[in-house]
Rosetta silent file (secondary structure, phi, psi, omega in degrees, C-alpha in Angstrom):
SEQUENCE: XXXXXXXXXXXXXXXXXXXXXXXXXXXXXXXXXXXXXXXXXXXXXXXXXXXXXXXXXXXXXXXXXXXXXXXXXXXXXXXXXXXXXXXXXXXXXXXXXXXXXXXXXXXXXXXXXXXXXXXXXXXXXXXXXXXXXXXXXXXXXXXXXXXXXXXXXX
SCORE:     score description
SCORE:     0.000 S_00000001
   1 L     0.000  145.392  177.817   24.205  -18.230  -58.188 S_00000001
   2 L   -83.096  152.614 -176.356   27.473  -16.567  -58.888 S_00000001
   3 L   -64.468  -32.070 -177.848   28.848  -16.805  -62.450 S_00000001
   4 L   -78.512  -11.210  178.407   32.069  -18.614  -61.414 S_00000001
   5 L   -99.865  137.148  171.302   30.067  -21.274  -59.622 S_00000001
   6 L  -122.802  152.856 -175.940   28.251  -23.942  -61.402 S_00000001
   7 L   -64.003  -22.201 -174.401   26.072  -26.447  -59.627 S_00000001
   8 L  -103.308  -12.688 -175.250   28.191  -29.408  -60.786 S_00000001
   9 L  -103.560  133.792  177.163   31.751  -28.092  -60.450 S_00000001
  10 L   -71.499  152.984 -177.773   33.516  -27.870  -57.025 S_00000001
  11 L   -87.864  131.328  178.863   34.939  -24.499  -55.984 S_00000001
  12 L  -104.685  126.155  178.944   38.733  -24.274  -55.892 S_00000001
  13 L  -131.113  151.879  178.653   40.241  -21.826  -53.394 S_00000001
  14 L   -79.947  140.300 -179.956   43.789  -21.051  -52.390 S_00000001
  15 L  -100.776  127.075  177.525   44.738  -22.101  -48.837 S_00000001
  16 L  -110.471  135.888  179.109   46.773  -19.651  -46.791 S_00000001
  17 L  -114.322  128.586  179.179   48.643  -20.800  -43.708 S_00000001
  18 L  -109.125  128.950  176.397   49.575  -18.291  -41.030 S_00000001
  19 L  -102.990  136.858  178.792   52.365  -19.061  -38.614 S_00000001
  20 L   -67.404  143.945  178.432   52.447  -17.208  -35.285 S_00000001
  21 L   -92.184  119.774 -179.361   55.303  -14.783  -34.860 S_00000001
  22 L   -75.074  141.741  174.889   57.172  -15.462  -31.610 S_00000001
  23 L   -92.269  147.702  177.654   57.992  -12.486  -29.434 S_00000001
  24 L   -67.989  142.292 -178.489   61.378  -12.282  -27.815 S_00000001
  25 L   -63.893  136.903  178.684   61.187  -13.233  -24.138 S_00000001
  26 L   -81.192  159.005  177.820   60.996  -10.248  -21.821 S_00000001
  27 L   -65.738  119.834 -177.336   63.301   -9.916  -18.891 S_00000001
  28 L   -82.358  121.850  177.641   61.575  -11.872  -16.143 S_00000001
  29 L   -89.819  134.845  177.510   61.419   -9.955  -12.919 S_00000001
  30 L   -69.535  135.093  179.545   61.360  -12.083   -9.801 S_00000001
  31 L   -78.999  140.126 -179.448   58.078  -11.675   -7.994 S_00000001
  32 L   -67.080  143.615  179.322   58.388  -10.576   -4.403 S_00000001
  33 L   -89.586  125.701 -179.475   57.653  -13.250   -1.842 S_00000001
  34 L   -97.858  125.119  179.049   54.869  -12.311    0.509 S_00000001
  35 L   -66.428  137.587 -178.536   55.152  -13.883    3.945 S_00000001
  36 L  -122.311  138.592  178.247   52.135  -16.032    4.763 S_00000001
  37 L   -66.119  145.276 -176.683   51.079  -17.156    8.183 S_00000001
  38 H   -63.010  -30.969 -178.831   51.474  -20.922    8.652 S_00000001
  39 H   -76.411  -10.651 -179.865   47.825  -21.423    9.551 S_00000001
  40 H   -94.505   -9.384 -177.688   46.798  -19.802    6.249 S_00000001
  41 L   -79.041  124.707 -179.607   48.789  -22.163    3.988 S_00000001
  42 L   -71.873  160.331  179.721   46.459  -24.747    2.453 S_00000001
  43 L   -73.708  145.533  178.716   47.285  -28.437    2.602 S_00000001
  44 E   -96.765  132.119 -178.932   49.107  -29.987   -0.352 S_00000001
  45 E  -117.082  143.339  176.645   47.501  -33.089   -1.812 S_00000001
  46 E  -122.413  137.037  179.307   49.057  -35.719   -4.069 S_00000001
  47 E  -124.668  133.053  176.555   47.084  -38.125   -6.237 S_00000001
  48 E   -97.880  119.300  179.643   48.534  -41.217   -7.937 S_00000001
  49 L   -78.143  161.941 -179.171   46.870  -41.814  -11.288 S_00000001
  50 L   -60.459  -26.984 -179.810   46.262  -45.389  -12.592 S_00000001
  51 L   -86.593    3.840  174.940   49.137  -45.093  -15.091 S_00000001
  52 L   100.759   -9.571  178.953   51.600  -44.283  -12.249 S_00000001
  53 L   -73.877  150.460  179.204   51.853  -40.507  -12.652 S_00000001
  54 E  -113.857  127.214  177.681   51.629  -38.383   -9.494 S_00000001
  55 E  -111.166  125.158 -178.861   49.694  -35.139   -9.541 S_00000001
  56 E  -117.560  139.058  178.881   50.419  -32.741   -6.691 S_00000001
  57 E  -171.865  175.466  178.926   48.467  -29.603   -5.918 S_00000001
  58 E   -80.853  139.967  175.978   46.623  -27.635   -3.345 S_00000001
  59 L   -76.504  132.241  179.742   43.326  -28.957   -2.148 S_00000001
  60 L  -104.596  121.628  176.765   40.526  -26.546   -2.951 S_00000001
  61 L   -76.975  134.758  178.563   37.714  -26.397   -0.474 S_00000001
  62 L   -64.337  147.070 -179.613   34.346  -26.078   -2.177 S_00000001
  63 L   -65.017  130.160  178.835   32.700  -22.716   -1.763 S_00000001
  64 L   -86.201  131.042  177.832   30.265  -22.773    1.116 S_00000001
  65 L   -69.559  155.025  178.072   26.902  -21.176    0.350 S_00000001
  66 L   -64.140  138.274  178.379   25.774  -18.293    2.481 S_00000001
  67 L   -65.440  139.836  179.592   23.645  -19.452    5.388 S_00000001
  68 L   -71.580  144.180  177.931   19.983  -18.774    4.838 S_00000001
  69 L   -66.744  142.785 -179.965   18.401  -16.189    7.065 S_00000001
  70 L   -64.262  125.532 -179.849   16.257  -17.723    9.742 S_00000001
  71 L   -84.255  138.801  178.086   12.658  -17.658    8.580 S_00000001
  72 L   -66.891  156.806 -179.740   10.088  -16.567   11.121 S_00000001
  73 L   -66.458  -25.106 -178.753    7.592  -19.158   12.292 S_00000001
  74 L  -120.229  138.324 -178.566    4.699  -17.090   10.888 S_00000001
  75 L   -71.816  155.325 -179.764    4.662  -15.574    7.423 S_00000001
  76 H   -65.823  -34.584  179.940    4.567  -11.820    7.012 S_00000001
  77 H   -62.726  -43.075  179.612    1.394  -12.061    4.962 S_00000001
  78 H   -63.713  -39.026  179.062   -0.427  -13.829    7.794 S_00000001
  79 H   -65.232  -42.302 -179.834    0.743  -11.179   10.256 S_00000001
  80 H   -64.845  -39.928  178.601   -0.423   -8.379    7.944 S_00000001
  81 H   -65.121  -41.741  179.556   -3.840   -9.998    7.476 S_00000001
  82 H   -64.060  -43.313  179.081   -4.217  -10.440   11.240 S_00000001
  83 H   -65.010  -37.018  176.490   -3.248   -6.821   11.913 S_00000001
  84 H   -63.785  -38.735  177.409   -5.692   -5.670    9.242 S_00000001
  85 H   -65.183  -40.465  178.101   -8.451   -7.663   10.940 S_00000001
  86 H   -64.302  -42.966  178.745   -7.642   -6.119   14.316 S_00000001
  87 H   -64.315  -40.332  178.604   -7.688   -2.637   12.802 S_00000001
  88 H   -64.334  -41.065  178.408  -10.988   -3.329   11.036 S_00000001
  89 H   -63.488  -38.964  178.765  -12.524   -4.575   14.285 S_00000001
  90 H   -65.292  -40.943  179.244  -11.334   -1.426   16.072 S_00000001
  91 H   -65.919  -42.096  179.646  -12.846    0.775   13.374 S_00000001
  92 H   -62.945  -41.098  177.107  -16.138   -1.135   13.488 S_00000001
  93 H   -60.927  -41.483  177.395  -16.266   -0.739   17.275 S_00000001
  94 H   -64.488  -38.401  178.313  -15.693    2.984   16.885 S_00000001
  95 H   -67.123  -37.371  177.562  -18.439    3.213   14.263 S_00000001
  96 H   -64.492  -41.807  177.697  -20.861    1.380   16.560 S_00000001
  97 H   -64.232  -39.931  179.187  -20.032    3.827   19.344 S_00000001
  98 H   -64.657  -42.262  178.005  -20.462    6.760   16.986 S_00000001
  99 H   -62.869  -42.650  178.760  -23.843    5.449   15.819 S_00000001
 100 H   -63.329  -41.097  179.310  -24.956    4.952   19.425 S_00000001
 101 H   -62.652  -43.360 -179.572  -23.829    8.484   20.301 S_00000001
 102 H   -65.079  -40.832  179.033  -25.760    9.979   17.372 S_00000001
 103 H   -64.525  -41.817  179.248  -28.905    8.027   18.313 S_00000001
 104 H   -65.848  -41.411  179.341  -28.656    9.173   21.961 S_00000001
 105 H   -64.002  -40.599  177.656  -28.090   12.787   20.906 S_00000001
 106 H   -62.833  -43.872  178.854  -31.120   12.635   18.590 S_00000001
 107 H   -63.151  -39.799  179.552  -33.311   11.237   21.392 S_00000001
 108 H   -63.847  -45.268  179.821  -32.079   13.967   23.779 S_00000001
 109 H   -64.508  -39.671  177.548  -32.849   16.762   21.304 S_00000001
 110 H   -61.499  -42.374  178.577  -36.309   15.264   20.647 S_00000001
 111 H   -64.985  -39.055  177.529  -37.036   15.233   24.389 S_00000001
 112 H   -63.071  -42.795  179.887  -35.906   18.867   24.734 S_00000001
 113 H   -64.744  -42.037  178.639  -38.200   19.942   21.890 S_00000001
 114 H   -63.534  -43.316  178.875  -41.119   18.028   23.424 S_00000001
 115 H   -62.102  -43.344  179.153  -40.456   19.569   26.857 S_00000001
 116 H   -63.449  -39.793  179.206  -40.297   23.075   25.356 S_00000001
 117 H   -65.563  -40.297  179.534  -43.579   22.475   23.496 S_00000001
 118 H   -65.979  -45.688 -179.282  -45.301   21.281   26.683 S_00000001
 119 H   -64.990  -48.425 -178.514  -44.033   24.202   28.751 S_00000001
 120 H   -64.845  -41.066  177.879  -44.779   26.813   26.096 S_00000001
 121 H   -63.605  -39.134  176.510  -48.204   25.262   25.364 S_00000001
 122 H   -63.726  -41.643  178.678  -49.042   25.294   29.085 S_00000001
 123 H   -63.230  -43.065  177.736  -48.066   28.934   29.358 S_00000001
 124 H   -62.504  -43.186 -179.247  -50.260   29.813   26.365 S_00000001
 125 H   -62.650  -41.177  177.950  -53.167   27.850   27.872 S_00000001
 126 H   -64.721  -38.493 -179.924  -52.857   29.679   31.195 S_00000001
 127 H   -66.243  -40.125 -176.570  -52.807   33.013   29.397 S_00000001
 128 H   -80.195  -48.378 -171.698  -55.890   32.246   27.368 S_00000001
 129 H   -91.119  -13.274 -177.417  -57.981   30.249   29.810 S_00000001
 130 L   -68.155  142.621  177.693  -56.865   31.768   33.050 S_00000001
 131 L   -97.384  125.670 -179.740  -59.339   34.056   34.843 S_00000001
 132 L  -134.581  129.853 -179.199  -57.856   37.241   35.969 S_00000001
 133 L   -79.024  -19.124 -177.599  -59.770   40.138   37.489 S_00000001
 134 L  -103.621   48.659  179.507  -57.068   42.582   36.601 S_00000001
 135 L   -74.441  133.902  175.399  -57.154   42.129   32.873 S_00000001
 136 L  -121.881  152.572  179.368  -55.781   45.035   31.064 S_00000001
 137 L   144.482 -170.638 -177.772  -55.866   45.607   27.372 S_00000001
 138 L   -97.781  132.782  177.582  -58.191   46.745   24.627 S_00000001
 139 L   -97.024  130.969  179.785  -61.732   45.479   24.496 S_00000001
 140 L  -120.419  122.257  176.067  -63.112   44.902   21.046 S_00000001
 141 L   -94.240  125.063 -179.423  -66.830   44.388   20.534 S_00000001
 142 L  -101.848  121.843  177.898  -67.580   42.318   17.496 S_00000001
 143 L  -109.748  166.916  175.622  -70.991   42.984   15.944 S_00000001
 144 L   -74.835  129.299  178.019  -72.706   41.370   13.081 S_00000001
 145 L  -101.741  143.944 -179.573  -71.810   43.137    9.946 S_00000001
 146 E  -115.903  129.875  178.426  -74.202   43.316    7.052 S_00000001
 147 E  -115.111  117.314  177.777  -72.971   43.484    3.488 S_00000001
 148 E  -124.795  130.382  176.499  -75.535   44.621    0.925 S_00000001
 149 L    43.871   57.174  176.378  -74.730   45.240   -2.696 S_00000001
 150 L    58.037   27.007  178.949  -70.981   45.412   -2.182 S_00000001
 151 E  -129.082  130.824 -176.488  -71.365   48.046    0.546 S_00000001
 152 E   -86.555  125.586  174.815  -70.358   47.421    4.146 S_00000001
 153 E  -117.336  114.705 -174.482  -72.875   48.413    6.847 S_00000001
 154 L  -122.530    0.000    0.000  -71.487   47.924   10.230 S_00000001
């Protein structure tokens, strides 16, 4: 609490009244008249009030809202989901084709390896088992070797 205020005594303040200072009227310039096309002049309306007074003024047309853009029959989200499904199906089809191609390539390589083994094995068998009178090469006679007390007797 402030010292000049007491809880039981009302506060007395001086009242100041301010009067507005009038400005001298400025020289009024006539505003130029702009010609207006007759079809652009709005209609003047007069209204008679219940007490007999007449109010005249221009009729103001309410502001028309902007027309809404035509909405498509299908939402954009539905179109995006459908396109995503088509793309996913295309990718899955490509993956199935890729898997089939890899499986076919693996089977082909396996068949080539098997064919090479059969041909090469047949050639080896003919070389070993075939009888040929014109054999050339080194003949090696293998005898029984006897090993006694860590000494080779051959």
